[in-house]
């Protein structure tokens, strides 16, 4: 039996716990997710190093999963645009059962190996693409079908699973095994198995974006303001990075369409925003490079 499916030997009377003890048990169990990701850190680092050159060459991040794993892939893909101005078309999420499965479980969809391959082939994978195959069990047929199609296309494949020796991890070019063990509620991999996958996806995509110069210091300087909160954040980030007062920062941001990178370079180098944009372009989008730092 898969570890993720085995009944836990702890908290055998979970249904009889008082609420404070029940909450504490559920929260404390999540620490195993963090430890599992820590143990996999070398593999995660290898995945980032392998992915960056392909993404720099124009490749896409393609997420594939079913159920909780698939929904976590969708979540990571859609958040890259507001956080890093990453183009929608370069973060593609494939979910067993299609878009409707994001909200309502589509029974049996995860068991269709051929559909996984068809869905992956449908997005026309290339050798520069990076395919993130997610499955808590590590044996989901839909994901394995997509994984095989991705490998046939020459894409970089990264398999993320929660059971050791799983076909998803073993069949990918780089396998990341998050050994979270049995769940406190037996078989419910939406718990710490899902948490561990969320941490890995956050880490992978964020590390890639850092390497693509979407971050200056520890500031997210390539965000895409789409609401009042993000416009205010853009001003704060510019003020923090340059020491300019809020009025000056806002004025320069307005001149460059609230592109924080451009505003920082313009203020620090004391040049017009058009010149700041050219300096960034020459530095491949690196604020440090544009500043000559």
PDB file of C-alpha atoms in Angstrom:
ATOM      1  CA  UNK A   1       0.000   0.000   0.000  1.00  0.00           C
ATOM      2  CA  UNK A   2       1.194   3.525  -0.780  1.00  0.00           C
ATOM      3  CA  UNK A   3       2.439   5.428   2.248  1.00  0.00           C
ATOM      4  CA  UNK A   4       0.007   8.236   1.523  1.00  0.00           C
ATOM      5  CA  UNK A   5      -2.878   5.745   1.695  1.00  0.00           C
ATOM      6  CA  UNK A   6      -1.839   3.913   4.860  1.00  0.00           C
ATOM      7  CA  UNK A   7      -3.820   4.672   8.040  1.00  0.00           C
ATOM      8  CA  UNK A   8      -1.780   6.739  10.454  1.00  0.00           C
ATOM      9  CA  UNK A   9      -0.625   5.110  13.675  1.00  0.00           C
ATOM     10  CA  UNK A  10      -1.133   8.429  15.469  1.00  0.00           C
ATOM     11  CA  UNK A  11      -4.312  10.082  16.700  1.00  0.00           C
ATOM     12  CA  UNK A  12      -6.388   6.907  16.519  1.00  0.00           C
ATOM     13  CA  UNK A  13      -9.195   8.617  18.454  1.00  0.00           C
ATOM     14  CA  UNK A  14      -9.094  11.787  16.379  1.00  0.00           C
ATOM     15  CA  UNK A  15     -12.887  11.900  16.064  1.00  0.00           C
ATOM     16  CA  UNK A  16     -13.208  12.104  19.851  1.00  0.00           C
ATOM     17  CA  UNK A  17     -10.751  14.973  20.431  1.00  0.00           C
ATOM     18  CA  UNK A  18     -11.996  18.218  21.948  1.00  0.00           C
ATOM     19  CA  UNK A  19     -11.847  20.991  19.334  1.00  0.00           C
ATOM     20  CA  UNK A  20      -8.657  22.678  20.657  1.00  0.00           C
ATOM     21  CA  UNK A  21      -6.828  19.331  20.646  1.00  0.00           C
ATOM     22  CA  UNK A  22      -8.249  18.457  17.212  1.00  0.00           C
ATOM     23  CA  UNK A  23      -7.046  21.744  15.733  1.00  0.00           C
ATOM     24  CA  UNK A  24      -3.608  21.367  17.341  1.00  0.00           C
ATOM     25  CA  UNK A  25      -3.215  17.852  15.917  1.00  0.00           C
ATOM     26  CA  UNK A  26      -4.155  18.942  12.397  1.00  0.00           C
ATOM     27  CA  UNK A  27      -1.830  21.949  12.517  1.00  0.00           C
ATOM     28  CA  UNK A  28       1.121  20.078  14.010  1.00  0.00           C
ATOM     29  CA  UNK A  29       0.862  17.349  11.362  1.00  0.00           C
ATOM     30  CA  UNK A  30       1.677  19.956   8.703  1.00  0.00           C
ATOM     31  CA  UNK A  31       5.246  20.278   9.997  1.00  0.00           C
ATOM     32  CA  UNK A  32       5.964  16.955   8.279  1.00  0.00           C
ATOM     33  CA  UNK A  33       5.236  18.684   4.971  1.00  0.00           C
ATOM     34  CA  UNK A  34       7.915  21.295   5.594  1.00  0.00           C
ATOM     35  CA  UNK A  35      10.443  18.645   6.587  1.00  0.00           C
ATOM     36  CA  UNK A  36       9.690  16.594   3.479  1.00  0.00           C
ATOM     37  CA  UNK A  37      10.399  19.629   1.295  1.00  0.00           C
ATOM     38  CA  UNK A  38      13.613  20.360   3.194  1.00  0.00           C
ATOM     39  CA  UNK A  39      14.769  16.807   2.567  1.00  0.00           C
ATOM     40  CA  UNK A  40      14.090  17.268  -1.157  1.00  0.00           C
ATOM     41  CA  UNK A  41      15.860  20.650  -1.404  1.00  0.00           C
ATOM     42  CA  UNK A  42      18.841  19.361  -3.452  1.00  0.00           C
ATOM     43  CA  UNK A  43      16.490  17.929  -6.065  1.00  0.00           C
ATOM     44  CA  UNK A  44      14.477  21.149  -6.140  1.00  0.00           C
ATOM     45  CA  UNK A  45      17.680  23.135  -6.683  1.00  0.00           C
ATOM     46  CA  UNK A  46      18.648  20.831  -9.537  1.00  0.00           C
ATOM     47  CA  UNK A  47      15.228  21.352 -11.107  1.00  0.00           C
ATOM     48  CA  UNK A  48      15.590  25.131 -10.950  1.00  0.00           C
ATOM     49  CA  UNK A  49      19.055  25.032 -12.491  1.00  0.00           C
ATOM     50  CA  UNK A  50      17.823  22.824 -15.329  1.00  0.00           C
ATOM     51  CA  UNK A  51      14.670  24.870 -15.937  1.00  0.00           C
ATOM     52  CA  UNK A  52      16.139  28.379 -16.108  1.00  0.00           C
ATOM     53  CA  UNK A  53      18.079  28.018 -19.410  1.00  0.00           C
ATOM     54  CA  UNK A  54      15.000  26.595 -21.127  1.00  0.00           C
ATOM     55  CA  UNK A  55      12.733  29.329 -19.843  1.00  0.00           C
ATOM     56  CA  UNK A  56      15.326  31.952 -20.847  1.00  0.00           C
ATOM     57  CA  UNK A  57      15.223  30.455 -24.340  1.00  0.00           C
ATOM     58  CA  UNK A  58      11.484  31.111 -24.559  1.00  0.00           C
ATOM     59  CA  UNK A  59      10.058  27.979 -22.956  1.00  0.00           C
ATOM     60  CA  UNK A  60       6.894  27.688 -20.912  1.00  0.00           C
ATOM     61  CA  UNK A  61       6.031  26.291 -17.510  1.00  0.00           C
ATOM     62  CA  UNK A  62       3.439  23.551 -18.055  1.00  0.00           C
ATOM     63  CA  UNK A  63       1.728  22.127 -14.983  1.00  0.00           C
ATOM     64  CA  UNK A  64      -0.044  18.747 -15.131  1.00  0.00           C
ATOM     65  CA  UNK A  65      -2.082  17.127 -12.385  1.00  0.00           C
ATOM     66  CA  UNK A  66      -5.397  15.725 -11.184  1.00  0.00           C
ATOM     67  CA  UNK A  67      -7.521  16.598  -8.182  1.00  0.00           C
ATOM     68  CA  UNK A  68      -5.727  18.558  -5.466  1.00  0.00           C
ATOM     69  CA  UNK A  69      -2.375  18.306  -7.250  1.00  0.00           C
ATOM     70  CA  UNK A  70      -3.846  19.639 -10.479  1.00  0.00           C
ATOM     71  CA  UNK A  71      -5.615  22.509  -8.730  1.00  0.00           C
ATOM     72  CA  UNK A  72      -2.370  23.488  -7.007  1.00  0.00           C
ATOM     73  CA  UNK A  73      -0.725  23.610 -10.439  1.00  0.00           C
ATOM     74  CA  UNK A  74      -3.488  25.874 -11.730  1.00  0.00           C
ATOM     75  CA  UNK A  75      -3.077  28.140  -8.708  1.00  0.00           C
ATOM     76  CA  UNK A  76       0.668  28.516  -9.212  1.00  0.00           C
ATOM     77  CA  UNK A  77       0.266  29.196 -12.914  1.00  0.00           C
ATOM     78  CA  UNK A  78      -2.318  31.973 -12.569  1.00  0.00           C
ATOM     79  CA  UNK A  79      -0.440  33.781  -9.810  1.00  0.00           C
ATOM     80  CA  UNK A  80       2.716  34.285 -11.863  1.00  0.00           C
ATOM     81  CA  UNK A  81       1.186  37.104 -13.918  1.00  0.00           C
ATOM     82  CA  UNK A  82       0.294  39.541 -11.101  1.00  0.00           C
ATOM     83  CA  UNK A  83       3.406  38.641  -9.093  1.00  0.00           C
ATOM     84  CA  UNK A  84       6.043  38.679 -11.827  1.00  0.00           C
ATOM     85  CA  UNK A  85       4.290  39.985 -14.983  1.00  0.00           C
ATOM     86  CA  UNK A  86       4.801  36.498 -16.397  1.00  0.00           C
ATOM     87  CA  UNK A  87       2.787  36.112 -19.637  1.00  0.00           C
ATOM     88  CA  UNK A  88      -0.349  33.995 -19.292  1.00  0.00           C
ATOM     89  CA  UNK A  89       0.562  31.996 -22.372  1.00  0.00           C
ATOM     90  CA  UNK A  90       3.861  30.940 -20.789  1.00  0.00           C
ATOM     91  CA  UNK A  91       2.257  29.371 -17.710  1.00  0.00           C
ATOM     92  CA  UNK A  92      -0.054  26.591 -18.871  1.00  0.00           C
ATOM     93  CA  UNK A  93      -1.994  24.335 -16.484  1.00  0.00           C
ATOM     94  CA  UNK A  94      -3.526  21.017 -17.530  1.00  0.00           C
ATOM     95  CA  UNK A  95      -6.063  19.546 -15.119  1.00  0.00           C
ATOM     96  CA  UNK A  96      -7.583  16.093 -15.506  1.00  0.00           C
ATOM     97  CA  UNK A  97     -11.221  16.617 -16.399  1.00  0.00           C
ATOM     98  CA  UNK A  98     -10.653  20.074 -17.861  1.00  0.00           C
ATOM     99  CA  UNK A  99     -11.404  23.511 -16.454  1.00  0.00           C
ATOM    100  CA  UNK A 100     -14.659  22.412 -14.813  1.00  0.00           C
ATOM    101  CA  UNK A 101     -12.672  20.023 -12.590  1.00  0.00           C
ATOM    102  CA  UNK A 102     -11.250  23.072 -10.846  1.00  0.00           C
ATOM    103  CA  UNK A 103     -14.586  23.448  -9.060  1.00  0.00           C
ATOM    104  CA  UNK A 104     -16.312  20.064  -9.270  1.00  0.00           C
ATOM    105  CA  UNK A 105     -14.545  16.687  -9.145  1.00  0.00           C
ATOM    106  CA  UNK A 106     -14.716  14.852 -12.468  1.00  0.00           C
ATOM    107  CA  UNK A 107     -14.743  11.214 -11.476  1.00  0.00           C
ATOM    108  CA  UNK A 108     -12.488   8.922 -13.455  1.00  0.00           C
ATOM    109  CA  UNK A 109     -10.684  11.687 -15.330  1.00  0.00           C
ATOM    110  CA  UNK A 110      -7.421  10.994 -13.533  1.00  0.00           C
ATOM    111  CA  UNK A 111      -7.474   7.374 -14.740  1.00  0.00           C
ATOM    112  CA  UNK A 112      -7.278   8.300 -18.444  1.00  0.00           C
ATOM    113  CA  UNK A 113      -3.665   7.828 -19.542  1.00  0.00           C
ATOM    114  CA  UNK A 114      -4.423   8.587 -23.189  1.00  0.00           C
ATOM    115  CA  UNK A 115      -6.228  11.842 -22.356  1.00  0.00           C
ATOM    116  CA  UNK A 116      -3.197  13.028 -20.407  1.00  0.00           C
ATOM    117  CA  UNK A 117      -1.057  12.466 -23.482  1.00  0.00           C
ATOM    118  CA  UNK A 118      -3.609  14.155 -25.747  1.00  0.00           C
ATOM    119  CA  UNK A 119      -3.906  17.185 -23.483  1.00  0.00           C
ATOM    120  CA  UNK A 120      -0.141  17.602 -23.324  1.00  0.00           C
ATOM    121  CA  UNK A 121       0.244  17.185 -27.083  1.00  0.00           C
ATOM    122  CA  UNK A 122      -2.572  19.712 -27.510  1.00  0.00           C
ATOM    123  CA  UNK A 123      -0.426  22.534 -26.108  1.00  0.00           C
ATOM    124  CA  UNK A 124       2.332  21.704 -28.636  1.00  0.00           C
ATOM    125  CA  UNK A 125       5.258  21.093 -26.270  1.00  0.00           C
ATOM    126  CA  UNK A 126       8.773  22.028 -27.365  1.00  0.00           C
ATOM    127  CA  UNK A 127      12.244  21.221 -26.126  1.00  0.00           C
ATOM    128  CA  UNK A 128      12.361  24.541 -24.267  1.00  0.00           C
ATOM    129  CA  UNK A 129       9.245  23.819 -22.204  1.00  0.00           C
ATOM    130  CA  UNK A 130       9.374  22.703 -18.576  1.00  0.00           C
ATOM    131  CA  UNK A 131       6.652  20.237 -17.590  1.00  0.00           C
ATOM    132  CA  UNK A 132       5.814  19.901 -13.894  1.00  0.00           C
ATOM    133  CA  UNK A 133       4.000  16.597 -13.353  1.00  0.00           C
ATOM    134  CA  UNK A 134       2.232  16.441  -9.991  1.00  0.00           C
ATOM    135  CA  UNK A 135       0.687  13.400  -8.295  1.00  0.00           C
ATOM    136  CA  UNK A 136       0.560  12.598  -4.586  1.00  0.00           C
ATOM    137  CA  UNK A 137       0.372   8.871  -5.332  1.00  0.00           C
ATOM    138  CA  UNK A 138       2.988   9.220  -8.033  1.00  0.00           C
ATOM    139  CA  UNK A 139       1.032   6.820 -10.231  1.00  0.00           C
ATOM    140  CA  UNK A 140      -1.900   8.847 -11.621  1.00  0.00           C
ATOM    141  CA  UNK A 141      -2.488   7.574 -15.195  1.00  0.00           C
ATOM    142  CA  UNK A 142      -3.486  11.006 -16.572  1.00  0.00           C
ATOM    143  CA  UNK A 143      -0.224  12.495 -15.297  1.00  0.00           C
ATOM    144  CA  UNK A 144       1.840   9.558 -16.548  1.00  0.00           C
ATOM    145  CA  UNK A 145       0.309   9.939 -20.015  1.00  0.00           C
ATOM    146  CA  UNK A 146       1.217  13.622 -20.090  1.00  0.00           C
ATOM    147  CA  UNK A 147       4.676  12.846 -18.769  1.00  0.00           C
ATOM    148  CA  UNK A 148       5.340  10.341 -21.547  1.00  0.00           C
ATOM    149  CA  UNK A 149       4.188  12.847 -24.177  1.00  0.00           C
ATOM    150  CA  UNK A 150       6.384  15.553 -22.675  1.00  0.00           C
ATOM    151  CA  UNK A 151       9.438  13.327 -22.742  1.00  0.00           C
ATOM    152  CA  UNK A 152       8.722  12.351 -26.340  1.00  0.00           C
ATOM    153  CA  UNK A 153       8.660  16.061 -27.245  1.00  0.00           C
ATOM    154  CA  UNK A 154      12.020  16.631 -25.563  1.00  0.00           C
ATOM    155  CA  UNK A 155      10.661  18.939 -22.860  1.00  0.00           C
ATOM    156  CA  UNK A 156      12.318  19.046 -19.457  1.00  0.00           C
ATOM    157  CA  UNK A 157      10.182  16.909 -17.152  1.00  0.00           C
ATOM    158  CA  UNK A 158      10.035  17.384 -13.386  1.00  0.00           C
ATOM    159  CA  UNK A 159       8.017  14.782 -11.484  1.00  0.00           C
ATOM    160  CA  UNK A 160       6.669  15.679  -8.047  1.00  0.00           C
ATOM    161  CA  UNK A 161       5.187  12.901  -5.912  1.00  0.00           C
ATOM    162  CA  UNK A 162       4.664  11.896  -2.284  1.00  0.00           C
ATOM    163  CA  UNK A 163       5.600   8.222  -2.433  1.00  0.00           C
ATOM    164  CA  UNK A 164       9.110   6.847  -2.830  1.00  0.00           C
ATOM    165  CA  UNK A 165       9.928   4.978  -6.023  1.00  0.00           C
ATOM    166  CA  UNK A 166       6.848   6.345  -7.788  1.00  0.00           C
ATOM    167  CA  UNK A 167       6.460   6.172 -11.604  1.00  0.00           C
ATOM    168  CA  UNK A 168       5.976   9.959 -11.816  1.00  0.00           C
ATOM    169  CA  UNK A 169       9.236  10.720 -10.010  1.00  0.00           C
ATOM    170  CA  UNK A 170      11.152   7.852 -11.602  1.00  0.00           C
ATOM    171  CA  UNK A 171       9.841   8.562 -15.096  1.00  0.00           C
ATOM    172  CA  UNK A 172      10.741  12.250 -15.109  1.00  0.00           C
ATOM    173  CA  UNK A 173      14.144  13.653 -15.965  1.00  0.00           C
ATOM    174  CA  UNK A 174      14.236  15.131 -12.474  1.00  0.00           C
ATOM    175  CA  UNK A 175      12.159  13.472  -9.767  1.00  0.00           C
ATOM    176  CA  UNK A 176      11.239  15.220  -6.531  1.00  0.00           C
ATOM    177  CA  UNK A 177       9.877  12.904  -3.866  1.00  0.00           C
ATOM    178  CA  UNK A 178       8.148  14.511  -0.888  1.00  0.00           C
ATOM    179  CA  UNK A 179       7.946  11.690   1.622  1.00  0.00           C
ATOM    180  CA  UNK A 180       5.139  13.027   3.817  1.00  0.00           C
ATOM    181  CA  UNK A 181       3.971   9.581   4.925  1.00  0.00           C
ATOM    182  CA  UNK A 182       0.463   8.686   6.002  1.00  0.00           C
ATOM    183  CA  UNK A 183      -2.104  11.421   6.501  1.00  0.00           C
ATOM    184  CA  UNK A 184      -3.662  12.231   9.867  1.00  0.00           C
ATOM    185  CA  UNK A 185      -7.019  11.616   8.150  1.00  0.00           C
ATOM    186  CA  UNK A 186      -6.207   8.438   6.263  1.00  0.00           C
ATOM    187  CA  UNK A 187      -5.715   8.945   2.540  1.00  0.00           C
ATOM    188  CA  UNK A 188      -6.639  12.636   2.480  1.00  0.00           C
ATOM    189  CA  UNK A 189      -3.705  13.911   0.436  1.00  0.00           C
ATOM    190  CA  UNK A 190      -5.253  17.374   0.319  1.00  0.00           C
ATOM    191  CA  UNK A 191      -3.604  17.728   3.751  1.00  0.00           C
ATOM    192  CA  UNK A 192       0.172  17.552   4.261  1.00  0.00           C
ATOM    193  CA  UNK A 193       0.873  15.962   0.847  1.00  0.00           C
ATOM    194  CA  UNK A 194      -0.901  18.918  -0.753  1.00  0.00           C
ATOM    195  CA  UNK A 195       0.877  21.366   1.526  1.00  0.00           C
ATOM    196  CA  UNK A 196       4.270  19.966   0.525  1.00  0.00           C
ATOM    197  CA  UNK A 197       3.402  20.268  -3.166  1.00  0.00           C
ATOM    198  CA  UNK A 198       2.297  23.872  -2.677  1.00  0.00           C
ATOM    199  CA  UNK A 199       5.613  24.691  -1.000  1.00  0.00           C
ATOM    200  CA  UNK A 200       7.580  23.075  -3.827  1.00  0.00           C
ATOM    201  CA  UNK A 201       5.635  24.898  -6.528  1.00  0.00           C
ATOM    202  CA  UNK A 202       6.090  28.218  -4.721  1.00  0.00           C
ATOM    203  CA  UNK A 203       9.798  27.509  -4.407  1.00  0.00           C
ATOM    204  CA  UNK A 204      10.352  26.333  -7.972  1.00  0.00           C
ATOM    205  CA  UNK A 205       8.488  29.106  -9.752  1.00  0.00           C
ATOM    206  CA  UNK A 206       9.754  31.848  -7.431  1.00  0.00           C
ATOM    207  CA  UNK A 207      13.377  30.701  -7.729  1.00  0.00           C
ATOM    208  CA  UNK A 208      13.071  30.640 -11.521  1.00  0.00           C
ATOM    209  CA  UNK A 209      11.647  34.168 -11.498  1.00  0.00           C
ATOM    210  CA  UNK A 210      14.484  35.388  -9.262  1.00  0.00           C
ATOM    211  CA  UNK A 211      16.974  33.987 -11.764  1.00  0.00           C
ATOM    212  CA  UNK A 212      15.091  35.769 -14.553  1.00  0.00           C
ATOM    213  CA  UNK A 213      15.714  39.128 -12.799  1.00  0.00           C
ATOM    214  CA  UNK A 214      12.119  39.542 -11.671  1.00  0.00           C
ATOM    215  CA  UNK A 215      13.394  40.339  -8.169  1.00  0.00           C
ATOM    216  CA  UNK A 216      15.812  43.058  -7.036  1.00  0.00           C
ATOM    217  CA  UNK A 217      17.292  42.297  -3.642  1.00  0.00           C
ATOM    218  CA  UNK A 218      14.229  40.669  -2.125  1.00  0.00           C
ATOM    219  CA  UNK A 219      11.747  43.059  -3.760  1.00  0.00           C
ATOM    220  CA  UNK A 220       9.203  41.888  -6.361  1.00  0.00           C
ATOM    221  CA  UNK A 221       9.997  44.621  -8.856  1.00  0.00           C
ATOM    222  CA  UNK A 222       8.268  43.126 -11.890  1.00  0.00           C
ATOM    223  CA  UNK A 223       4.735  42.892 -10.535  1.00  0.00           C
ATOM    224  CA  UNK A 224       1.761  43.772 -12.711  1.00  0.00           C
ATOM    225  CA  UNK A 225      -0.497  46.254 -10.857  1.00  0.00           C
ATOM    226  CA  UNK A 226      -4.106  45.313 -11.556  1.00  0.00           C
ATOM    227  CA  UNK A 227      -5.897  46.708  -8.511  1.00  0.00           C
ATOM    228  CA  UNK A 228      -5.584  49.442  -5.867  1.00  0.00           C
ATOM    229  CA  UNK A 229      -3.587  47.220  -3.537  1.00  0.00           C
ATOM    230  CA  UNK A 230      -0.988  46.413  -6.194  1.00  0.00           C
ATOM    231  CA  UNK A 231      -0.691  50.027  -7.352  1.00  0.00           C
ATOM    232  CA  UNK A 232       0.017  51.032  -3.756  1.00  0.00           C
ATOM    233  CA  UNK A 233       2.515  48.188  -3.466  1.00  0.00           C
ATOM    234  CA  UNK A 234       4.330  49.396  -6.579  1.00  0.00           C
ATOM    235  CA  UNK A 235       4.752  52.823  -4.977  1.00  0.00           C
ATOM    236  CA  UNK A 236       6.018  51.336  -1.712  1.00  0.00           C
ATOM    237  CA  UNK A 237       8.499  49.101  -3.502  1.00  0.00           C
ATOM    238  CA  UNK A 238       9.857  52.026  -5.512  1.00  0.00           C
ATOM    239  CA  UNK A 239      10.202  54.182  -2.406  1.00  0.00           C
ATOM    240  CA  UNK A 240      11.945  51.367  -0.542  1.00  0.00           C
ATOM    241  CA  UNK A 241      14.383  50.627  -3.377  1.00  0.00           C
ATOM    242  CA  UNK A 242      15.324  54.214  -4.167  1.00  0.00           C
ATOM    243  CA  UNK A 243      14.735  56.330  -1.076  1.00  0.00           C
ATOM    244  CA  UNK A 244      12.600  58.718  -3.146  1.00  0.00           C
ATOM    245  CA  UNK A 245       9.579  60.257  -1.464  1.00  0.00           C
ATOM    246  CA  UNK A 246       6.165  58.864  -2.319  1.00  0.00           C
ATOM    247  CA  UNK A 247       5.147  61.743  -4.553  1.00  0.00           C
ATOM    248  CA  UNK A 248       8.289  61.510  -6.657  1.00  0.00           C
ATOM    249  CA  UNK A 249       8.057  57.720  -6.885  1.00  0.00           C
ATOM    250  CA  UNK A 250       4.433  57.880  -7.988  1.00  0.00           C
ATOM    251  CA  UNK A 251       5.175  60.551 -10.585  1.00  0.00           C
ATOM    252  CA  UNK A 252       7.902  58.460 -12.211  1.00  0.00           C
ATOM    253  CA  UNK A 253       5.785  55.305 -12.035  1.00  0.00           C
ATOM    254  CA  UNK A 254       2.984  57.091 -13.854  1.00  0.00           C
ATOM    255  CA  UNK A 255       5.430  58.038 -16.615  1.00  0.00           C
ATOM    256  CA  UNK A 256       6.403  54.388 -17.192  1.00  0.00           C
ATOM    257  CA  UNK A 257       3.060  52.655 -16.760  1.00  0.00           C
ATOM    258  CA  UNK A 258       3.836  51.635 -13.170  1.00  0.00           C
ATOM    259  CA  UNK A 259       6.742  49.435 -14.226  1.00  0.00           C
ATOM    260  CA  UNK A 260       8.676  49.320 -10.960  1.00  0.00           C
ATOM    261  CA  UNK A 261      11.946  48.206 -12.555  1.00  0.00           C
ATOM    262  CA  UNK A 262      11.972  51.165 -14.907  1.00  0.00           C
ATOM    263  CA  UNK A 263      11.092  53.602 -12.133  1.00  0.00           C
ATOM    264  CA  UNK A 264      13.919  52.333  -9.927  1.00  0.00           C
ATOM    265  CA  UNK A 265      16.510  52.706 -12.688  1.00  0.00           C
ATOM    266  CA  UNK A 266      15.187  56.127 -13.714  1.00  0.00           C
ATOM    267  CA  UNK A 267      15.318  57.428 -10.137  1.00  0.00           C
ATOM    268  CA  UNK A 268      18.654  55.853  -9.233  1.00  0.00           C
ATOM    269  CA  UNK A 269      20.426  56.807 -12.463  1.00  0.00           C
ATOM    270  CA  UNK A 270      18.531  60.127 -12.718  1.00  0.00           C
ATOM    271  CA  UNK A 271      17.595  59.507 -16.337  1.00  0.00           C
ATOM    272  CA  UNK A 272      14.271  59.686 -18.261  1.00  0.00           C
ATOM    273  CA  UNK A 273      12.114  56.586 -18.142  1.00  0.00           C
ATOM    274  CA  UNK A 274      12.728  55.903 -21.834  1.00  0.00           C
ATOM    275  CA  UNK A 275      16.469  55.700 -21.213  1.00  0.00           C
ATOM    276  CA  UNK A 276      15.906  53.621 -18.094  1.00  0.00           C
ATOM    277  CA  UNK A 277      13.920  51.146 -20.185  1.00  0.00           C
ATOM    278  CA  UNK A 278      16.742  50.867 -22.707  1.00  0.00           C
ATOM    279  CA  UNK A 279      19.289  50.303 -19.932  1.00  0.00           C
ATOM    280  CA  UNK A 280      17.137  47.479 -18.574  1.00  0.00           C
ATOM    281  CA  UNK A 281      16.791  45.957 -22.018  1.00  0.00           C
ATOM    282  CA  UNK A 282      20.563  46.029 -22.479  1.00  0.00           C
ATOM    283  CA  UNK A 283      20.951  44.333 -19.074  1.00  0.00           C
ATOM    284  CA  UNK A 284      18.464  41.556 -19.963  1.00  0.00           C
ATOM    285  CA  UNK A 285      15.999  42.936 -17.445  1.00  0.00           C
ATOM    286  CA  UNK A 286      18.418  43.025 -14.517  1.00  0.00           C
ATOM    287  CA  UNK A 287      17.995  46.092 -12.303  1.00  0.00           C
ATOM    288  CA  UNK A 288      21.490  45.551 -10.900  1.00  0.00           C
ATOM    289  CA  UNK A 289      22.911  45.351 -14.397  1.00  0.00           C
ATOM    290  CA  UNK A 290      21.111  48.517 -15.477  1.00  0.00           C
ATOM    291  CA  UNK A 291      22.424  50.309 -12.409  1.00  0.00           C
ATOM    292  CA  UNK A 292      25.956  49.080 -13.081  1.00  0.00           C
ATOM    293  CA  UNK A 293      26.010  47.395  -9.677  1.00  0.00           C
TER     294      UNK A 293
END
